[in-house]
Short mmCIF file of C-alpha atoms and ligand atoms in Angstrom, two decimals:
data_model
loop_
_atom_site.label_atom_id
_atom_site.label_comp_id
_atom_site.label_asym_id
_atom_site.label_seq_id
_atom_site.Cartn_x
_atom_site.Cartn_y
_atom_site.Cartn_z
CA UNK A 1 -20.98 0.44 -9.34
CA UNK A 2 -21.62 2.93 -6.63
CA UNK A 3 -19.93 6.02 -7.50
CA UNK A 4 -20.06 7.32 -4.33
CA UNK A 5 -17.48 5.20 -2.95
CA UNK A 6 -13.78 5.77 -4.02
CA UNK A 7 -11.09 3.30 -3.41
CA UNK A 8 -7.04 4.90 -3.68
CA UNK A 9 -4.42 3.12 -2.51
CA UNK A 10 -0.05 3.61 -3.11
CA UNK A 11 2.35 1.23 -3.25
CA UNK A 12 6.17 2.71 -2.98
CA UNK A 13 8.42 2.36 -6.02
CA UNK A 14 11.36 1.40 -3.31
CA UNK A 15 12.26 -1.80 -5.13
CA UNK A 16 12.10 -5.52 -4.71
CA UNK A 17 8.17 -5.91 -4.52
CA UNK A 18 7.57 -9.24 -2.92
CA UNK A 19 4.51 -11.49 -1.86
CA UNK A 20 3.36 -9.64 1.01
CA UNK A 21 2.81 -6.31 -0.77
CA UNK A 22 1.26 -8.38 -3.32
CA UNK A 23 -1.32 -10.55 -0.96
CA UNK A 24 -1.65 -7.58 1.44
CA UNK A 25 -2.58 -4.84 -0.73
CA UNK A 26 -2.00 -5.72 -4.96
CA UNK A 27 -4.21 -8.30 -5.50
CA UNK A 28 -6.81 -6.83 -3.11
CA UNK A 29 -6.60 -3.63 -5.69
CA UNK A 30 -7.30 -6.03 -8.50
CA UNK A 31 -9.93 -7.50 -6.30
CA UNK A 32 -12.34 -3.70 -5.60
CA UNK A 33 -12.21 -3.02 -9.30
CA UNK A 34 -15.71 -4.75 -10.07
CA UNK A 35 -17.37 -2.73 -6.89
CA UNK A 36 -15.41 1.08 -6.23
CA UNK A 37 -14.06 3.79 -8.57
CA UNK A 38 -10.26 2.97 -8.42
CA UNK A 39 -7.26 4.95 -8.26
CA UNK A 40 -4.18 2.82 -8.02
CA UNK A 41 -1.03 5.46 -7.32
CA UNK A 42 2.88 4.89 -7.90
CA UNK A 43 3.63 6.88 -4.96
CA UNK A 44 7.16 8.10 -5.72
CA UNK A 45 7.15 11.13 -3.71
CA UNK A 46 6.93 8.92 -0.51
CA UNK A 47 9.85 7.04 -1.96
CA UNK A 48 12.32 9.62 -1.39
CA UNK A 49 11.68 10.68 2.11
CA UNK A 50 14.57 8.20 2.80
CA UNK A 51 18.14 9.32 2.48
CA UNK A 52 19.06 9.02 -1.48
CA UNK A 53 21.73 6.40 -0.76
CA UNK A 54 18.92 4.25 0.84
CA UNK A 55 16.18 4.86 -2.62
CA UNK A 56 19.00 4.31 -4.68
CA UNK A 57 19.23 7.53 -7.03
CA UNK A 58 17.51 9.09 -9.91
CA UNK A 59 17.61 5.86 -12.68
CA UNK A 60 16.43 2.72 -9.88
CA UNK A 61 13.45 4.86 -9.21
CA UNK A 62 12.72 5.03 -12.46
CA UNK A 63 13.30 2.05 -12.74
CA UNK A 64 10.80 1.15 -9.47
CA UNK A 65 8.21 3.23 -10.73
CA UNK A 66 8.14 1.28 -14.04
CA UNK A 67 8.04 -2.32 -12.06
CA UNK A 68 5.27 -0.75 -9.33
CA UNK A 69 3.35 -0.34 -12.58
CA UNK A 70 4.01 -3.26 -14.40
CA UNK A 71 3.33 -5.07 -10.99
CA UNK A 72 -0.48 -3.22 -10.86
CA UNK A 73 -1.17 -4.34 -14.66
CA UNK A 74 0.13 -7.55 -14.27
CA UNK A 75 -1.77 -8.21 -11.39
CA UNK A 76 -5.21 -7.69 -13.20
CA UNK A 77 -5.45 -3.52 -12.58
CA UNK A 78 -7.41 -2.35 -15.74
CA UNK A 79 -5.93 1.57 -16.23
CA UNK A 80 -8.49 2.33 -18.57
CA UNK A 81 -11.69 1.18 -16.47
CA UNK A 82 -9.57 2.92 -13.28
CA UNK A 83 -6.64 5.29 -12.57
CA UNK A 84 -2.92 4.57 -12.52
CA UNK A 85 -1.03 7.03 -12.53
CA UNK A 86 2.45 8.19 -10.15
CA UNK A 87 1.91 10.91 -7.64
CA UNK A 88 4.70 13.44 -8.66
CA UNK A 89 2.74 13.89 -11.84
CA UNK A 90 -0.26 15.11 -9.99
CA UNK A 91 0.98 18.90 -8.45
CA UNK A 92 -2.27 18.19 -6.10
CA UNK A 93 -0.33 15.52 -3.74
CA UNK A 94 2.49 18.35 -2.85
CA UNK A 95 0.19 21.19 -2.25
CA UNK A 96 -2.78 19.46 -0.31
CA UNK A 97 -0.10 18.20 1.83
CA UNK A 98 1.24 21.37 2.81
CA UNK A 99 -2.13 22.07 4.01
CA UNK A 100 -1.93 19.13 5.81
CA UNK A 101 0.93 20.49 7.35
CA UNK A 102 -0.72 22.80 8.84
CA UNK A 103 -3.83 20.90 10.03
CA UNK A 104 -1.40 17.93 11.44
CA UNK A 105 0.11 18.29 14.83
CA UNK A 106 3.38 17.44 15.77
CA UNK A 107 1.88 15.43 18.91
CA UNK A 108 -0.28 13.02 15.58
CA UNK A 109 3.43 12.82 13.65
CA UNK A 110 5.42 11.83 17.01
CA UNK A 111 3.32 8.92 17.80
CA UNK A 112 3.61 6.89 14.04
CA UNK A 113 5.41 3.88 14.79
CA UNK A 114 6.40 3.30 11.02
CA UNK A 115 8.58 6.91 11.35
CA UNK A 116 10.26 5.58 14.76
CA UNK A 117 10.93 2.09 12.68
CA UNK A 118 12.19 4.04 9.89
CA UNK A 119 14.55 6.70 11.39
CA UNK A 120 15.88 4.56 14.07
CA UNK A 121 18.28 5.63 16.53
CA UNK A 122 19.49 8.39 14.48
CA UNK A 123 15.81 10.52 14.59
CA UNK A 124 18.32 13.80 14.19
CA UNK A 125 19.44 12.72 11.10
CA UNK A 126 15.99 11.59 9.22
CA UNK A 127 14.47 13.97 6.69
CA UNK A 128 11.42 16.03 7.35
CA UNK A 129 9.78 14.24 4.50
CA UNK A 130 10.13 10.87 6.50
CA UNK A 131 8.76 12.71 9.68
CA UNK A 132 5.38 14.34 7.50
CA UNK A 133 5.31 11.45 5.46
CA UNK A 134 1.53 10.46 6.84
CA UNK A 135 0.29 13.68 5.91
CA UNK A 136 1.44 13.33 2.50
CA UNK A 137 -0.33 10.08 2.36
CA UNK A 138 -3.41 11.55 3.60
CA UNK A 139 -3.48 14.25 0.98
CA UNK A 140 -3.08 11.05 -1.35
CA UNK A 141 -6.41 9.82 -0.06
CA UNK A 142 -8.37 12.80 0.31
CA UNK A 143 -7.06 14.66 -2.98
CA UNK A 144 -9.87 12.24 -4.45
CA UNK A 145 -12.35 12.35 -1.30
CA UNK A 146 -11.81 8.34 -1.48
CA UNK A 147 -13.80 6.78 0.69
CA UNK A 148 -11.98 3.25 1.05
CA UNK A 149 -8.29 2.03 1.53
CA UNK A 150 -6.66 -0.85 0.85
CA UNK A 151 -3.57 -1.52 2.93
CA UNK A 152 -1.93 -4.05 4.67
CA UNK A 153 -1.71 -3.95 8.72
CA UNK A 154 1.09 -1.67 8.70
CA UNK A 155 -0.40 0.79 7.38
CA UNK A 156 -3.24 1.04 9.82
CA UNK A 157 -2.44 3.89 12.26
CA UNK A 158 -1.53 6.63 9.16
CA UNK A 159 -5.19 5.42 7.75
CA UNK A 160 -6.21 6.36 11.67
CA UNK A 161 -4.14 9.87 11.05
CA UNK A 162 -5.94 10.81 7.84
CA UNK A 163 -9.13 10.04 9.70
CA UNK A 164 -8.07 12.77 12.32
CA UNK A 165 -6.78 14.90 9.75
CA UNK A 166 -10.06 15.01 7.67
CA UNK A 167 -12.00 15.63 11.10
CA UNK A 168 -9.74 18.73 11.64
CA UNK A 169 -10.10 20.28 8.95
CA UNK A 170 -13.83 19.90 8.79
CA UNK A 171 -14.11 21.12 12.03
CA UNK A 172 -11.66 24.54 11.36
CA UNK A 173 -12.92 25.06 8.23
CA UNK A 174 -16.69 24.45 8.87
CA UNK A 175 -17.74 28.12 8.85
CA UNK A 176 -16.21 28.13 5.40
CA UNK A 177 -17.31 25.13 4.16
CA UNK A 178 -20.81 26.14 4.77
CA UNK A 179 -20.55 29.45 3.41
CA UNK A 180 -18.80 28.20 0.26
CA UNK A 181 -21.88 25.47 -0.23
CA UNK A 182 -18.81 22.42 -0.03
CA UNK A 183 -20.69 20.54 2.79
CA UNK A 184 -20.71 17.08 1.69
CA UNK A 185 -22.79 14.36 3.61
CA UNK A 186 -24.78 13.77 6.25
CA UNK A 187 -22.25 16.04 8.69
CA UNK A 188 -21.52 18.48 6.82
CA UNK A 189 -17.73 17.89 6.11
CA UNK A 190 -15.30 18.32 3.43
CA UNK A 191 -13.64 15.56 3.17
CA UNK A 192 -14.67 11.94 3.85
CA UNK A 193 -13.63 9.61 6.89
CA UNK A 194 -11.76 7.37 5.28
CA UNK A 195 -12.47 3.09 5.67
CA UNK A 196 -9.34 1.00 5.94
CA UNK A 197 -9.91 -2.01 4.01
CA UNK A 198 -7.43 -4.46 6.28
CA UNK A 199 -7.74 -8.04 6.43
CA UNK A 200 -8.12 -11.62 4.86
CA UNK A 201 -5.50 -14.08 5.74
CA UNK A 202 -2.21 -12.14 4.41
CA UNK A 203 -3.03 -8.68 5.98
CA UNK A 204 1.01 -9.40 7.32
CA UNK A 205 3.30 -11.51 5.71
CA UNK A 206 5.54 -12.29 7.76
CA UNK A 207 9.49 -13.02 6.76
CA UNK A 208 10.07 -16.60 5.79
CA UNK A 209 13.35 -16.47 8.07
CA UNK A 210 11.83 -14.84 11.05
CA UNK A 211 8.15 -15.56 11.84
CA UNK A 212 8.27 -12.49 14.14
CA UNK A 213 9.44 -9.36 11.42
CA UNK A 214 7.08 -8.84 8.99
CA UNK A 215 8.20 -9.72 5.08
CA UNK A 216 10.17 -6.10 4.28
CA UNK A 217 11.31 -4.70 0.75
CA UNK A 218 14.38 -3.94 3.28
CA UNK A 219 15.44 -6.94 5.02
CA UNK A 220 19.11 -7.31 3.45
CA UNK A 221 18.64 -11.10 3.71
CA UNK A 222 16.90 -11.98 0.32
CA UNK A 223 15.62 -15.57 1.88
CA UNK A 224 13.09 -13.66 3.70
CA UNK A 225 11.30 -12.58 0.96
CA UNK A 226 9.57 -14.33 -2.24
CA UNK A 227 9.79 -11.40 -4.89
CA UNK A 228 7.21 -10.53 -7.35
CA UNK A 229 10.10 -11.13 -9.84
CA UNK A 230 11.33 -14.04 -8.51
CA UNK A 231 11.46 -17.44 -11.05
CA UNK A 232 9.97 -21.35 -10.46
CA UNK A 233 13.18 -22.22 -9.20
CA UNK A 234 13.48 -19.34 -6.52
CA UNK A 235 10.08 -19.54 -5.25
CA UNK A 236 10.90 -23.19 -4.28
CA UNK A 237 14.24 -23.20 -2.47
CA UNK A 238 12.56 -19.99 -0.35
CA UNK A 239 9.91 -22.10 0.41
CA UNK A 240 11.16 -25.44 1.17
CA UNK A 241 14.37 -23.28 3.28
CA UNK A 242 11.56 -21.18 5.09
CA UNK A 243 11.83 -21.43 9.04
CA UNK A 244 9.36 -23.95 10.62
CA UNK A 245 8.99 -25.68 13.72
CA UNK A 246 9.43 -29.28 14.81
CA UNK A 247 5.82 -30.01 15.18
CA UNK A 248 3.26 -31.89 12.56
CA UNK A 249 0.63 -28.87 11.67
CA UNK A 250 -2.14 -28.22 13.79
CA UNK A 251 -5.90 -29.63 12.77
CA UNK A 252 -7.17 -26.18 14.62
CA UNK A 253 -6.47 -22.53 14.10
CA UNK A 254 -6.00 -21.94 17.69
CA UNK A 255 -2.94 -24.84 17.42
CA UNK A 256 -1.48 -22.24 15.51
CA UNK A 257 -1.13 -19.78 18.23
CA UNK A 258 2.43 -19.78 19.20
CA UNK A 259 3.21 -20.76 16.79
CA UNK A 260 4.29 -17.41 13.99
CA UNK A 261 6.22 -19.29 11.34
CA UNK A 262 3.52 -22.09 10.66
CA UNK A 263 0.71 -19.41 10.83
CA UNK A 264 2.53 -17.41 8.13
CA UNK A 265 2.97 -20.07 6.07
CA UNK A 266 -0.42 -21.10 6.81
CA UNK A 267 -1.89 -17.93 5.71
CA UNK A 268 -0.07 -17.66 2.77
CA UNK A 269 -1.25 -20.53 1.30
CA UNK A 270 -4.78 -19.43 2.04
CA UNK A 271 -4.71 -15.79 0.52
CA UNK A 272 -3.29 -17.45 -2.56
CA UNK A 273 -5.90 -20.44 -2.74
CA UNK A 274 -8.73 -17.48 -2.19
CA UNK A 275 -9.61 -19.71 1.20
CA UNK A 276 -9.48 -19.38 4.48
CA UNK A 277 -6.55 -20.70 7.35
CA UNK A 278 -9.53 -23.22 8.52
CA UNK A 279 -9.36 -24.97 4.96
CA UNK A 280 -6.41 -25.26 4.72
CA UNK A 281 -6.05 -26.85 8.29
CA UNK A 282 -8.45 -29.08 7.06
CA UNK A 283 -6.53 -30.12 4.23
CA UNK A 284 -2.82 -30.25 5.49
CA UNK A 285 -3.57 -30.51 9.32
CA UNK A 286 -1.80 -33.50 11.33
CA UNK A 287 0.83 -33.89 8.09
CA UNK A 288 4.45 -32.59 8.34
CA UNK A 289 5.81 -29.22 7.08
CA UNK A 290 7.29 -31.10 3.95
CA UNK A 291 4.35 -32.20 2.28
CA UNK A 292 2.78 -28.94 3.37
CA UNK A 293 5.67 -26.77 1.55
CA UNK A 294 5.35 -29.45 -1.87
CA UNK A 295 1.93 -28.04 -2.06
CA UNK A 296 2.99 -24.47 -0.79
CA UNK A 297 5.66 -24.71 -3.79
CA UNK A 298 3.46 -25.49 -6.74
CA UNK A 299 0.48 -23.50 -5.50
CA UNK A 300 2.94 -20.09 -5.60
CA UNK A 301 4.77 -21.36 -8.88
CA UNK A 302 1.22 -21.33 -10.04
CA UNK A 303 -0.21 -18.02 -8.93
CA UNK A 304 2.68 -15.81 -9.11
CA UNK A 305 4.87 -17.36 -12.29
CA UNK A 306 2.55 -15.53 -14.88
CA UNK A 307 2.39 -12.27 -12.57
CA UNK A 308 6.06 -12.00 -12.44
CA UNK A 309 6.78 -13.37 -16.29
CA UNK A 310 4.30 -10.11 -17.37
CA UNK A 311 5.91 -8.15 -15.10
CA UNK A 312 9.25 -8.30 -16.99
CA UNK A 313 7.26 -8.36 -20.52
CA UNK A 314 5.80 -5.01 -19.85
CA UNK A 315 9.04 -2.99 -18.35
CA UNK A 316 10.69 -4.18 -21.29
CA UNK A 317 8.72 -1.64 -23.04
CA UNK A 318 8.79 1.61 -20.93
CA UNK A 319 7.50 3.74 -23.62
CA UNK A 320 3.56 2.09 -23.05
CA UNK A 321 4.12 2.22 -19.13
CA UNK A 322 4.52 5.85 -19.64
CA UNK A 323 1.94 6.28 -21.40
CA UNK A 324 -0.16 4.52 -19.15
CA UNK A 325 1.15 6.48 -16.34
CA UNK A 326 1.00 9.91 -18.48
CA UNK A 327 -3.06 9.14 -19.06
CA UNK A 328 -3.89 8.57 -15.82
CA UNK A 329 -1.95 11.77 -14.60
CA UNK A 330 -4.40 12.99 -16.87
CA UNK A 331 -7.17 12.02 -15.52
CA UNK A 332 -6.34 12.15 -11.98
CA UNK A 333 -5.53 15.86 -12.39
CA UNK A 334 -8.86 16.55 -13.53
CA UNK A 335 -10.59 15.56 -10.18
CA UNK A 336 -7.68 16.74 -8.00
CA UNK A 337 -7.85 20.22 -9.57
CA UNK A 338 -11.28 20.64 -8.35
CA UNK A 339 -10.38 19.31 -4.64
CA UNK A 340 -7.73 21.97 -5.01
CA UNK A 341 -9.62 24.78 -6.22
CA UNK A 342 -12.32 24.07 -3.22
CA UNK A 343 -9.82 23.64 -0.93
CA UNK A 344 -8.38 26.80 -1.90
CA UNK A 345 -11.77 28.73 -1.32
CA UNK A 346 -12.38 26.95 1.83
CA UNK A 347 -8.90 28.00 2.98
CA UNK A 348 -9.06 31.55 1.91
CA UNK A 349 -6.84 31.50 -0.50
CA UNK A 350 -7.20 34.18 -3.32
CA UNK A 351 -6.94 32.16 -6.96
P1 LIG B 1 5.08 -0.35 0.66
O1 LIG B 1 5.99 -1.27 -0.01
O2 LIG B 1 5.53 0.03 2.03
O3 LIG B 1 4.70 0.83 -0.18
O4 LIG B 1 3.74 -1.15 0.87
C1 LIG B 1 2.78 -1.30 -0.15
C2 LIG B 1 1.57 -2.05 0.36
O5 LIG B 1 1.93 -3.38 0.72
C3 LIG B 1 0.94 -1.43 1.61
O6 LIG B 1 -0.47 -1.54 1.53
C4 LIG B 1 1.47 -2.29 2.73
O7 LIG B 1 0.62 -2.32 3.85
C5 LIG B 1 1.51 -3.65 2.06
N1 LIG B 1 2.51 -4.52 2.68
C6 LIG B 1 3.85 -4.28 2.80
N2 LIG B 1 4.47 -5.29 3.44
C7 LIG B 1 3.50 -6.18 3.76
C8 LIG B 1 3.50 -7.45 4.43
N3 LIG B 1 4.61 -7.99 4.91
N4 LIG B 1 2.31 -8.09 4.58
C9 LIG B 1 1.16 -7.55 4.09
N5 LIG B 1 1.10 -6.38 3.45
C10 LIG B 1 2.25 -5.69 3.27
N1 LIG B 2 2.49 4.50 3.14
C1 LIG B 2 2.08 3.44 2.25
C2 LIG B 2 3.04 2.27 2.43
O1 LIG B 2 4.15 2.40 2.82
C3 LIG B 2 2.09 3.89 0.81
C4 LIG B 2 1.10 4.97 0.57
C5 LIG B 2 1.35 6.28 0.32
C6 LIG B 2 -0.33 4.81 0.55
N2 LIG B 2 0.18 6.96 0.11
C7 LIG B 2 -0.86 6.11 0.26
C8 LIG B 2 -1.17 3.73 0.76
C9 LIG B 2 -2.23 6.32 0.19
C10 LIG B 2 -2.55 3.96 0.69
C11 LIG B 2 -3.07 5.24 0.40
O2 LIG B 2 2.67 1.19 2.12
#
């Protein structure tokens, strides 16, 4: 293992985790743990930047904090080889971001697509946590200096941000990052420039009713979404009811151009086979969408009926999720307080 490199990622404990937060980021978390230094976060300080009557009050997130971390242990996340732990517990997420505050300009913040998504026509009304929300998440990822995200598309241009954070700060700061001996690498910066780790064949899901809106924990109809949660019987009438076209499926990738609800489909079936959209072409191309969704069906049934049956085993014990969640706090603390106390020096704060 190179201990160099530091994966973190967050997944928001908003509710009703579903299969593209699963293909798109889970099971890639699951996937980095033989090669990085994890940190897997419950980031539940992101998921009240929303109005409360949109999160749902104080006893469905803890409720969604539990299932984030069931969902991370179900999925294969070892928490005592790695971290998993929920942000509020860690007083390093709040502070670093303030700094971040500072760093961040208001021309970075008013280009983030996912805040104009989010606050919609009513930008007066939106909190100022939804508006700094990507400097929070970049004081997620650079608390620990990681080196490596793993996100799904949407999540590209804050990973972009916390790149042009970092640089900031390294640049401001560089007289006093020399002086205090906190150079790290080659350039002599503070804090890494962080990798996105974006792709495979699920980097966006997209809804199973609408091939052109990405699978959302929000989208009020629950046809568009296969849920982590969801039983045998679920998982098949979403699938066999999911939008297609008229056309047999394409022998070619490039047939699939055009063509958003087969491609989704398509690349479903290849992030949860472990292939590639090719193969599966190979395998189901020039065949109708029926026998295509039979397979589709029993292939998800498979992969995602044990996740979601140990998902419910281990929130019906909350006590050992918190204490799961309580000893990685731990440990997280212990390498955050360090950023903090550097960060502190490099600042000028007096401590
Ligand atoms: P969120 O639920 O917004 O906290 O997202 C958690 C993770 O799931 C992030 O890495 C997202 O990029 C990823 N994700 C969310 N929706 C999708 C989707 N439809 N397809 C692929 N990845 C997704
Ligand atoms: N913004 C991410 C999302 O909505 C969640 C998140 C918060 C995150 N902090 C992070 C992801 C740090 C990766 C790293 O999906």
């Amino acid at each position: 293992m190179n201990v160099q490199q530091r994966v973190f990622s967050g997944v928001q404990p908003t509710g009703n985790l579903h299969l593209g937060n699963y293909l798109g980021a889970i099971k890639r978390f699951a996937e980095l743990q033989d090669s990085f230094d994890c940190i897997y976060c419950v980031v539940d300080m992101h998921a009240i930047t929303p109005d409360m009557r949109v999160w749902g009050g104080p006893s469905e997130l803890s409720r969604n904090i539990r299932e984030v971390t069931a969902a991370y242990l179900a999925a294969g996340i070892d928490p005592t080889r790695h971290i998993v732990f929920n942000q509020s517990q860690v007083s390093g997420h709040a502070e670093l971001a303030w700094v971040f505050n500072c760093v961040s300009r208001l021309g970075w913040l008013n280009r983030m697509t996912q805040f104009k998504e989010k606050a919609g026509k009513d930008r007066e009304n939106a909190s100022v946590g939804l508006y700094a929300y990507p400097n929070l998440m970049a004081a997620d990822i650079l608390l620990y200096h990681a080196t490596h995200v793993p996100v799904g598309e949407d999540q590209k241009q804050h990973i972009e941000l916390t790149r042009d954070i970092a640089q900031k700060f390294n640049n401001d700061f560089a007289e006093s990052i020399a002086a205090n001996g906190l150079g790290r690498g080659e350039e002599g910066g503070y804090f890494p420039l962080t990798e996105p780790l974006i792709g495979g064949p699920a980097a966006r899901v997209m809804s199973l009713r609408d091939g052109s809106k990405k699978m959302s924990k929000s989208d009020p109809s629950d046809l568009s979404r296969i849920n982590l949660t969801d039983d045998a019987d679920a998982v098949a009438s979403k699938i066999r009811k999911a939008k297609t076209d008229p056309e047999p499926l394409p022998t070619e990738l490039d047939g699939l151009k055009g063509r958003p609800e087969a491609e989704n489909l398509v690349g479903i079936y290849a992030a949860l086979s472990g292939s590639g959209k090719e193969e599966v072409l190979a395998n189901y191309g020039g065949g109708q969408f029926s026998t295509f969704k039979g397979a589709l069906v029993e292939l998800a049934v498979e992969k995602l009926g044990p996740i979601g049956n140990e998902m419910k085993r281990l929130v019906a014990d909350p006590g050992h999720i918190d204490a799961v969640l309580r000893d990685g706090a731990e440990r997280a603390r212990a390498i955050a307080d360090v950023t903090m106390r550097q960060v502190k020096d490099i600042v000028g704060f007096v401590r």
